[in-house]
Coordinates of C-alpha atoms in Angstrom, one line a residue:
M1 CA 0.0 0.0 0.0
D2 CA 1.3 3.5 -1.0
R3 CA 0.3 6.2 1.5
R4 CA 0.2 9.7 0.0
Q5 CA -0.7 12.5 2.4
L6 CA -2.4 15.6 1.0
L7 CA 0.1 18.4 0.3
L8 CA -1.2 21.6 1.8
T9 CA 0.2 23.6 -1.1
T10 CA -2.4 25.6 -3.2
V11 CA -1.8 25.8 -7.0
K12 CA -2.2 29.5 -7.8
T13 CA -5.0 30.5 -10.2
G14 CA -4.2 31.7 -13.7
V15 CA -2.9 30.4 -17.0
A16 CA -0.1 28.4 -15.5
A17 CA -2.3 26.5 -13.2
G18 CA -5.1 26.2 -15.7
V19 CA -7.7 25.6 -13.0
A20 CA -9.7 28.5 -11.6
G21 CA -10.2 28.9 -7.8
G22 CA -7.0 27.0 -6.8
A23 CA -6.5 23.3 -6.3
V24 CA -4.3 20.9 -4.4
M25 CA -2.0 18.6 -6.4
L26 CA -0.6 15.4 -4.9
D27 CA 2.6 13.6 -5.8
P28 CA 2.2 11.2 -8.8
V29 CA 1.3 7.6 -8.3
A30 CA 3.4 5.2 -10.4
F31 CA 2.5 1.7 -11.8
P32 CA 4.7 -1.0 -13.2
A33 CA 4.6 -1.6 -17.0
S34 CA 2.7 -4.6 -18.4
A35 CA 5.9 -6.6 -19.0
E36 CA 6.6 -6.5 -15.2
T37 CA 3.3 -8.0 -14.1
A38 CA 1.3 -11.1 -14.9
G39 CA -2.1 -9.6 -14.0
P40 CA -3.9 -6.5 -12.8
V41 CA -2.0 -4.0 -10.7
T42 CA -3.6 -2.2 -7.8
R43 CA -2.5 0.9 -5.8
T44 CA -4.2 2.3 -2.7
I45 CA -3.7 6.0 -1.9
T46 CA -4.9 7.7 1.3
G47 CA -5.0 11.3 2.4
H48 CA -6.5 13.9 4.6
I49 CA -8.4 17.0 3.5
P50 CA -8.5 19.7 6.2
Y51 CA -11.4 21.9 7.0
G52 CA -11.4 24.9 4.7
A53 CA -9.5 23.2 1.9
P54 CA -9.8 24.3 -1.8
D55 CA -12.5 22.9 -4.0
W56 CA -10.4 20.4 -5.9
V57 CA -7.8 17.9 -5.1
Y58 CA -5.9 16.1 -8.0
V59 CA -4.3 12.7 -7.7
P60 CA -2.0 12.2 -10.7
L61 CA -1.7 8.6 -12.0
E62 CA 1.2 7.6 -14.2
I63 CA -0.5 5.1 -16.5
P64 CA 1.9 2.8 -18.4
A65 CA 1.5 1.4 -21.9
G66 CA -0.7 -1.6 -22.4
V67 CA -3.6 -0.8 -20.1
N68 CA -7.0 -1.7 -21.4
R69 CA -9.2 -0.9 -18.3
L70 CA -8.9 1.5 -15.3
T71 CA -11.1 1.0 -12.2
V72 CA -11.3 3.4 -9.3
E73 CA -12.9 2.7 -5.9
Y74 CA -13.0 5.3 -3.1
S75 CA -14.3 5.8 0.4
Y76 CA -14.0 8.4 3.1
D77 CA -14.8 8.8 6.8
R78 CA -18.2 10.2 7.8
P79 CA -18.2 11.1 11.5
A80 CA -21.3 12.7 12.9
A81 CA -21.4 16.4 12.3
P82 CA -21.4 18.9 15.1
A83 CA -24.7 20.6 15.7
G84 CA -25.3 23.2 13.0
Q85 CA -22.4 22.2 10.8
N86 CA -21.8 20.0 7.9
G87 CA -20.3 16.5 7.8
N88 CA -18.1 15.0 5.1
A89 CA -19.2 14.7 1.5
L90 CA -16.7 14.0 -1.3
D91 CA -17.2 14.1 -5.0
I92 CA -15.0 12.3 -7.6
G93 CA -14.2 12.3 -11.3
L94 CA -11.5 11.6 -13.9
F95 CA -9.3 13.4 -16.4
D96 CA -7.1 11.5 -18.9
D97 CA -3.7 12.2 -20.4
H98 CA -4.9 15.3 -22.2
G99 CA -4.6 17.2 -18.9
I100 CA -6.8 19.2 -16.5
E101 CA -6.6 22.7 -18.0
L102 CA -9.8 24.7 -17.3
G103 CA -12.2 24.4 -20.2
D104 CA -10.2 21.8 -22.2
E105 CA -12.8 19.2 -22.8
R106 CA -10.3 16.8 -24.4
G107 CA -9.1 15.7 -21.0
F108 CA -12.5 15.1 -19.4
R109 CA -13.4 11.4 -18.9
G110 CA -16.2 11.5 -16.3
W111 CA -17.8 12.7 -13.2
S112 CA -20.1 10.9 -10.7
G113 CA -20.0 13.5 -7.9
G114 CA -20.8 11.7 -4.7
F115 CA -23.3 9.3 -6.3
R116 CA -21.0 6.3 -6.8
T117 CA -18.3 4.6 -4.8
S118 CA -16.5 3.2 -7.9
F119 CA -16.2 3.6 -11.7
T120 CA -14.4 2.0 -14.6
V121 CA -13.4 3.1 -18.1
S122 CA -12.2 1.1 -21.1
A123 CA -12.3 1.5 -24.9
S124 CA -15.5 -0.5 -25.1
D125 CA -17.5 0.7 -22.1
A126 CA -17.6 2.9 -19.0
T127 CA -19.7 3.4 -15.9
P128 CA -22.5 5.8 -16.5
G129 CA -21.2 9.3 -16.1
Y130 CA -17.9 8.4 -17.6
L131 CA -16.7 8.3 -21.3
P132 CA -15.6 5.1 -23.0
G133 CA -12.2 5.3 -24.8
P134 CA -8.7 3.9 -24.7
V135 CA -6.7 4.1 -21.5
R136 CA -3.6 5.7 -23.1
R137 CA -0.2 5.9 -21.6
G138 CA 0.5 9.2 -19.8
T139 CA -0.5 11.2 -16.7
W140 CA -4.2 10.8 -15.7
H141 CA -5.8 12.6 -12.8
V142 CA -8.5 11.5 -10.3
I143 CA -10.2 14.7 -9.2
L144 CA -11.7 14.8 -5.7
G145 CA -14.2 17.5 -4.8
P146 CA -14.7 18.1 -1.1
Y147 CA -18.3 19.2 -1.2
T148 CA -18.5 19.7 2.5
V149 CA -15.8 18.9 5.2
H150 CA -16.3 18.1 8.9
P151 CA -14.4 20.5 11.2
Q152 CA -11.9 17.7 12.1
G153 CA -11.2 17.1 8.3
L154 CA -11.9 14.3 5.9
N155 CA -9.9 11.1 5.5
W156 CA -10.1 9.4 2.2
T157 CA -8.9 6.3 0.4
I158 CA -8.7 5.6 -3.3
T159 CA -7.9 2.2 -4.8
V160 CA -6.8 2.2 -8.5
K161 CA -6.7 -1.0 -10.5
L162 CA -5.1 -1.3 -13.9
E163 CA -5.8 -4.3 -16.2
F164 CA -3.6 -5.0 -19.2
G165 CA -4.2 -6.4 -22.7
P166 CA -5.5 -5.3 -26.1
D167 CA -8.5 -3.0 -26.3
G168 CA -11.9 -4.4 -27.0
P169 CA -14.2 -3.1 -29.7
A170 CA -14.5 0.7 -29.7
F171 CA -17.7 2.1 -28.1
R172 CA -20.1 3.4 -30.8
P173 CA -22.2 6.3 -29.6
N174 CA -25.9 6.4 -30.4
P175 CA -26.9 10.1 -30.1
A176 CA -30.4 11.3 -30.4
P177 CA -31.7 12.8 -33.6
L178 CA -32.0 16.6 -33.8
R179 CA -35.6 16.4 -35.0
A180 CA -38.8 14.5 -34.2
T181 CA -42.2 14.5 -35.9
G182 CA -43.8 17.8 -35.2
R183 CA -46.9 19.7 -36.1
G184 CA -45.2 22.6 -37.8
R185 CA -45.5 25.9 -36.0
A186 CA -47.2 25.0 -32.8
W187 CA -46.9 24.8 -29.0
Y188 CA -44.7 22.0 -27.8
R189 CA -44.4 20.7 -24.2
G190 CA -41.0 19.8 -22.7
D191 CA -39.1 19.3 -19.5
M192 CA -35.7 20.9 -19.8
H193 CA -34.0 19.7 -16.5
L194 CA -33.8 15.9 -15.9
H195 CA -31.4 13.4 -14.5
T196 CA -30.7 9.7 -15.0
V197 CA -28.2 7.2 -13.7
H198 CA -25.6 9.1 -15.7
S199 CA -25.3 11.5 -12.8
D200 CA -27.2 11.3 -9.5
G201 CA -30.6 10.1 -10.8
R202 CA -31.9 6.6 -10.2
R203 CA -33.9 6.3 -13.4
T204 CA -32.4 4.9 -16.5
P205 CA -32.7 6.8 -19.8
A206 CA -35.4 4.3 -20.8
E207 CA -37.4 5.1 -17.7
V208 CA -37.1 8.8 -18.2
A209 CA -38.2 8.5 -21.8
A210 CA -41.2 6.4 -20.7
A211 CA -42.1 8.9 -18.0
A212 CA -41.9 11.8 -20.5
R213 CA -44.2 10.0 -22.9
A214 CA -46.6 9.3 -20.0
A215 CA -46.6 13.0 -19.1
K216 CA -47.5 13.8 -22.8
L217 CA -44.3 15.7 -23.4
D218 CA -43.0 16.4 -26.9
F219 CA -39.4 16.9 -25.9
I220 CA -37.0 16.7 -23.0
V221 CA -33.5 18.0 -22.3
S222 CA -30.9 15.7 -20.7
T223 CA -29.0 17.7 -18.1
E224 CA -26.7 15.4 -16.1
H225 CA -24.5 17.0 -13.5
N226 CA -21.1 17.9 -15.0
T227 CA -20.9 15.1 -17.6
S228 CA -21.8 14.5 -21.2
S229 CA -21.9 10.7 -21.1
A230 CA -25.7 10.3 -21.6
A231 CA -25.4 11.9 -25.0
G232 CA -23.9 8.6 -26.3
V233 CA -27.1 6.6 -25.6
W234 CA -30.2 8.8 -26.1
G235 CA -30.6 7.7 -29.7
E236 CA -32.0 4.4 -28.5
F237 CA -34.8 6.0 -26.5
A238 CA -35.8 9.1 -28.6
G239 CA -38.2 8.6 -31.4
P240 CA -40.6 10.4 -33.8
D241 CA -42.8 11.1 -30.8
L242 CA -40.1 12.4 -28.4
L243 CA -37.3 14.8 -29.2
V244 CA -34.3 14.4 -26.8
I245 CA -32.1 17.4 -26.6
D246 CA -28.6 17.1 -25.1
G247 CA -27.5 19.4 -22.3
E248 CA -25.6 19.5 -19.0
E249 CA -26.3 20.8 -15.5
V250 CA -23.1 22.8 -14.9
T251 CA -22.7 22.3 -11.1
T252 CA -20.3 24.8 -9.7
R253 CA -19.6 25.6 -6.0
N254 CA -21.6 28.9 -6.4
G255 CA -24.7 27.6 -8.0
H256 CA -26.0 25.5 -10.9
Y257 CA -26.9 26.4 -14.5
T258 CA -28.2 24.3 -17.3
A259 CA -26.6 24.3 -20.7
L260 CA -29.5 23.5 -23.1
G261 CA -29.0 22.3 -26.7
L262 CA -25.4 21.2 -26.7
P263 CA -24.1 19.2 -29.6
A264 CA -23.8 15.6 -28.5
G265 CA -20.7 15.0 -26.5
T266 CA -20.0 18.7 -25.7
W267 CA -18.8 19.2 -22.1
I268 CA -18.9 22.5 -20.2
D269 CA -16.4 22.9 -17.3
W270 CA -17.6 23.6 -13.8
R271 CA -14.4 24.2 -11.8
Y272 CA -14.9 27.9 -10.8
R273 CA -16.7 30.1 -8.4
A274 CA -18.2 33.6 -9.0
V275 CA -15.1 35.3 -7.7
D276 CA -13.0 33.7 -10.5
G277 CA -14.8 35.7 -13.2
A278 CA -15.0 32.6 -15.5
L279 CA -18.7 32.3 -16.1
A280 CA -18.8 34.6 -19.2
R281 CA -16.2 32.4 -20.9
F282 CA -18.3 29.3 -20.6
V283 CA -21.6 31.0 -21.4
Q284 CA -19.9 32.1 -24.6
Q285 CA -18.9 28.5 -25.3
I286 CA -22.5 27.4 -24.9
H287 CA -23.7 30.2 -27.2
R288 CA -21.0 29.3 -29.8
A289 CA -22.3 25.7 -29.7
G290 CA -25.8 27.0 -30.4
G291 CA -27.1 26.4 -26.9
L292 CA -28.7 28.3 -24.0
A293 CA -27.5 29.0 -20.5
V294 CA -30.2 29.0 -17.8
A295 CA -29.8 29.7 -14.1
A296 CA -31.2 26.7 -12.2
H297 CA -33.1 26.8 -8.9
P298 CA -31.4 30.1 -8.0
L299 CA -32.5 30.1 -4.3
A300 CA -32.2 26.4 -3.6
T301 CA -31.0 25.9 0.0
C302 CA -28.7 22.9 -0.6
V303 CA -25.0 23.6 -0.1
A304 CA -23.5 25.4 -3.2
C305 CA -26.8 25.4 -5.0
G306 CA -27.7 29.1 -4.6
W307 CA -26.9 31.2 -7.7
K308 CA -24.1 33.7 -7.0
F309 CA -23.1 34.8 -10.5
G310 CA -25.8 37.2 -11.4
Y311 CA -27.9 37.0 -14.6
S312 CA -25.8 39.0 -17.1
G313 CA -25.4 37.0 -20.4
L314 CA -27.8 34.2 -19.4
D315 CA -30.7 33.2 -21.6
A316 CA -33.4 32.4 -19.0
V317 CA -33.9 31.8 -15.3
E318 CA -35.6 28.7 -13.8
V319 CA -38.4 30.3 -11.6
W320 CA -40.2 27.0 -11.0
N321 CA -38.3 23.9 -10.0
G322 CA -40.2 20.7 -9.1
P323 CA -43.3 21.0 -6.9
W324 CA -44.0 24.7 -6.1
T325 CA -42.3 25.9 -2.9
L326 CA -41.6 29.2 -1.1
D327 CA -38.1 29.1 -2.8
D328 CA -39.9 29.3 -6.1
E329 CA -42.1 32.1 -4.8
A330 CA -39.0 34.1 -4.0
V331 CA -37.3 33.4 -7.3
L332 CA -40.5 34.5 -9.1
A333 CA -40.5 37.8 -7.3
G334 CA -36.9 38.4 -8.1
W335 CA -37.5 37.6 -11.8
D336 CA -40.4 40.0 -11.9
N337 CA -38.0 42.7 -10.6
L338 CA -35.7 41.9 -13.5
L339 CA -38.6 42.5 -15.9
V340 CA -39.2 45.9 -14.3
A341 CA -35.5 46.8 -14.6
A342 CA -35.6 45.8 -18.3
V343 CA -38.6 48.1 -18.9
R344 CA -37.1 51.0 -16.9
E345 CA -33.8 50.8 -18.9
G346 CA -35.6 50.4 -22.2
R347 CA -33.8 47.1 -22.9
A348 CA -35.1 44.5 -25.3
D349 CA -32.9 41.7 -23.9
W350 CA -35.2 40.8 -21.0
I351 CA -34.6 37.4 -19.4
P352 CA -37.4 34.8 -19.9
A353 CA -38.7 32.4 -17.2
V354 CA -38.7 28.6 -17.5
G355 CA -39.9 25.8 -15.2
D356 CA -38.7 22.2 -15.0
S357 CA -39.1 19.1 -12.8
D358 CA -35.4 18.5 -12.0
A359 CA -36.6 14.9 -11.5
H360 CA -34.0 12.5 -10.3
S361 CA -36.0 9.4 -9.1
E362 CA -39.3 8.2 -7.8
P363 CA -41.6 9.8 -6.5
Q364 CA -40.4 13.0 -8.4
V365 CA -42.6 13.5 -11.4
V366 CA -41.2 14.1 -14.8
G367 CA -43.0 17.1 -16.3
L368 CA -43.9 18.7 -13.0
P369 CA -43.6 21.4 -14.1
H370 CA -42.8 21.7 -17.8
N371 CA -42.5 24.4 -20.5
V372 CA -45.0 24.9 -23.3
V373 CA -42.9 26.5 -26.1
Y374 CA -44.1 28.1 -29.3
A375 CA -41.7 26.8 -32.0
G376 CA -41.5 26.5 -35.7
D377 CA -41.3 22.7 -35.5
L378 CA -40.2 19.9 -33.2
D379 CA -36.5 20.2 -33.7
R380 CA -33.6 21.3 -31.5
R381 CA -33.0 24.7 -33.1
A382 CA -36.7 25.7 -33.3
I383 CA -37.3 24.7 -29.6
L384 CA -34.2 26.7 -28.5
D385 CA -35.3 29.7 -30.5
G386 CA -38.7 29.7 -28.8
V387 CA -37.1 29.5 -25.4
R388 CA -34.6 32.2 -26.2
A389 CA -37.4 34.5 -27.3
G390 CA -39.5 33.8 -24.2
R391 CA -42.3 32.4 -26.3
L392 CA -43.3 30.0 -23.6
W393 CA -45.5 29.4 -20.6
I394 CA -45.1 26.9 -17.7
A395 CA -47.6 24.2 -16.8
E396 CA -48.0 22.0 -13.8
S397 CA -49.1 19.1 -16.1
A398 CA -50.4 18.5 -19.6
A399 CA -54.0 18.6 -18.2
V400 CA -53.6 22.4 -18.0
D401 CA -53.9 24.5 -21.1
L402 CA -54.0 28.3 -21.7
A403 CA -53.8 31.0 -24.3
F404 CA -52.8 34.6 -23.6
T405 CA -53.0 37.5 -26.0
A406 CA -53.1 41.3 -26.1
T407 CA -55.0 43.2 -28.8
A408 CA -55.4 46.8 -29.8
A409 CA -56.6 48.5 -33.0
G410 CA -56.8 45.2 -34.8
R411 CA -53.3 44.1 -34.0
S412 CA -52.3 41.4 -31.4
A413 CA -49.3 40.0 -29.6
G414 CA -48.8 36.8 -27.7
I415 CA -46.6 35.5 -24.9
G416 CA -43.0 36.8 -25.1
E417 CA -44.0 39.4 -27.7
R418 CA -44.4 43.2 -27.8
L419 CA -47.5 45.0 -28.9
R420 CA -46.5 48.4 -30.2
V421 CA -49.2 50.9 -29.1
P422 CA -49.5 54.5 -28.0
D423 CA -49.3 54.9 -24.3
D424 CA -53.0 55.9 -23.9
A425 CA -54.4 53.4 -26.5
P426 CA -56.8 50.8 -24.9
V427 CA -55.3 47.3 -24.9
T428 CA -57.4 44.2 -24.1
L429 CA -55.7 41.2 -22.5
T430 CA -57.5 37.9 -23.0
L431 CA -56.7 34.8 -21.0
Q432 CA -58.2 31.4 -21.8
V433 CA -57.7 28.6 -19.3
S434 CA -58.8 25.0 -19.2
G435 CA -57.8 22.1 -16.8
A436 CA -57.6 24.4 -13.7
P437 CA -61.1 24.2 -12.1
G438 CA -61.6 26.5 -9.1
C439 CA -58.2 28.0 -9.4
A440 CA -57.4 31.7 -9.1
A441 CA -56.3 33.5 -12.3
R442 CA -54.2 36.7 -11.9
L443 CA -52.7 39.3 -14.2
I444 CA -49.5 40.8 -13.0
T445 CA -47.9 44.0 -14.3
D446 CA -44.9 46.2 -13.5
Q447 CA -47.2 47.6 -10.7
G448 CA -48.0 44.2 -9.3
Q449 CA -51.3 42.3 -9.4
R450 CA -54.0 44.2 -11.3
F451 CA -56.7 41.7 -12.0
A452 CA -57.8 38.5 -10.3
T453 CA -60.8 36.1 -10.4
V454 CA -61.7 32.5 -9.5
L455 CA -62.1 30.1 -12.4
P456 CA -65.4 28.1 -12.7
A457 CA -65.3 24.6 -11.3
D458 CA -67.0 22.9 -14.3
A459 CA -65.8 24.5 -17.5
P460 CA -62.9 26.3 -19.3
A461 CA -62.9 30.1 -18.8
T462 CA -62.1 33.2 -20.9
L463 CA -61.1 36.3 -19.0
T464 CA -60.6 39.8 -20.3
W465 CA -59.0 43.0 -18.9
T466 CA -58.5 46.3 -20.6
T467 CA -55.6 48.6 -19.8
T468 CA -53.1 50.9 -21.5
A469 CA -49.3 50.8 -22.0
R470 CA -49.0 53.7 -19.7
N471 CA -50.7 51.7 -17.0
A472 CA -49.0 48.4 -17.7
R473 CA -45.6 48.1 -19.5
Y474 CA -46.0 44.4 -19.4
V475 CA -48.6 41.9 -18.4
R476 CA -48.1 38.3 -17.4
A477 CA -50.6 35.7 -16.2
E478 CA -50.6 33.3 -13.2
V479 CA -53.0 30.5 -12.4
R480 CA -52.8 29.3 -8.8
R481 CA -54.5 26.6 -6.7
Q482 CA -55.7 28.4 -3.6
Q483 CA -54.5 26.9 -0.3
P484 CA -56.8 26.7 2.8
T485 CA -54.5 28.6 5.2
P486 CA -53.3 32.2 4.9
T487 CA -49.8 31.2 6.0
T488 CA -49.2 28.8 3.0
A489 CA -48.4 30.1 -0.4
D490 CA -50.9 29.2 -3.1
T491 CA -49.6 26.4 -5.4
M492 CA -48.7 27.5 -8.9
V493 CA -50.6 25.7 -11.7
A494 CA -49.5 27.8 -14.7
L495 CA -47.6 31.0 -15.4
T496 CA -46.6 32.8 -18.5
N497 CA -43.8 35.0 -19.7
P498 CA -45.0 38.6 -20.2
I499 CA -46.5 40.4 -23.1
F500 CA -44.9 43.8 -23.4
L501 CA -46.9 46.9 -24.2
G502 CA -45.8 50.2 -25.8

């Protein structure tokens, strides 16, 4: 057994280090060449991460020639945490001989966070979350991410096994098609934040696809934490009736954001915090690839989940994540303030709202909520164009349907659009709702709630309200299920992006 203690030397940030935010680098671990061994070779490395350590610890592995499979197992101590403090939680991943430079996706080989205790990679196969490919000679790195550390520190153990021999048949990826059978220009329903066993979900891709079809969705976006591995298998589970769009949930230590619509296999780096000033670089990478960047669950209370980067350059904000909670209520209010700021500053680049299930496993419901996007067809580019433009509303389920328009002087505009009218011209807002019996419908402007009514219990409803652009620079709609107690927030059933006036 080799014992390697953690070196308490921080690699400085910048071009030389290549990794934002600092990191700890251990001494390299050597292995004998294949000619020197008759079978697999195993090395065990142990170390200690002190309280307050940097975000990343790298364990270099000097891989000899002739290896056809690399397997890593790891464990760490988990003493009871003192009252009010965190215990130990340790993430893990792998970079290959291309290196660990920030943003260089050639070196990325996989990430499982804290979801697995072992993983393996070879030319033919890999553990979900990891990328199949040859185990080439050179310096590889196991990356450890101390998510939370007990005040007394974290003791860890890694066991690395190398197997030798010729590579098996190369893995052949089966990516999802970029198009499904659509209805031309229409409203399409889709959940854009989902997880499978390729990160910390417990559903397989087949189970997620089945759940999406059961929820009557037209499309989904695959957003595994920090890995692109699922993109290699979605082709088997997509179909003419279900568009699968590749993405990633970029899970930093200062919040999460989803990269929607990435080309299959594209990986977005996550090794930075807000103080590193690196976000704009990776948002630009997403945009160059034709994708969108969306702040996910900005006020989630889990460690490192709250969004600290601000919204500059992002394409949307997830105001509704899973079943409606007070966190969502607060995000919705903050997003509404962003709309007011855009109106005040006369900016056309307002930030749309989206809503997603973030479903990982039972009993979390795929499609609760989901987005109803107005798009030119059921293909990746058209769906992303609709989201980017804010031509969408958010639904609790496919049982809910609505239409929302503004009309004046024979002209009209819909969700996410602008109706150009003089400030004092009368504008009529029309909201049609079905599938929400007995719920409260509300119209919200830059002045707050301006109209509210209770929907009938036995039929769809059509509501109208007349205003002017001077009185309402934008109008958006909410449909809520009223709760029996005044101390509980009403549950959201549907909400729209705004229609702008003037």
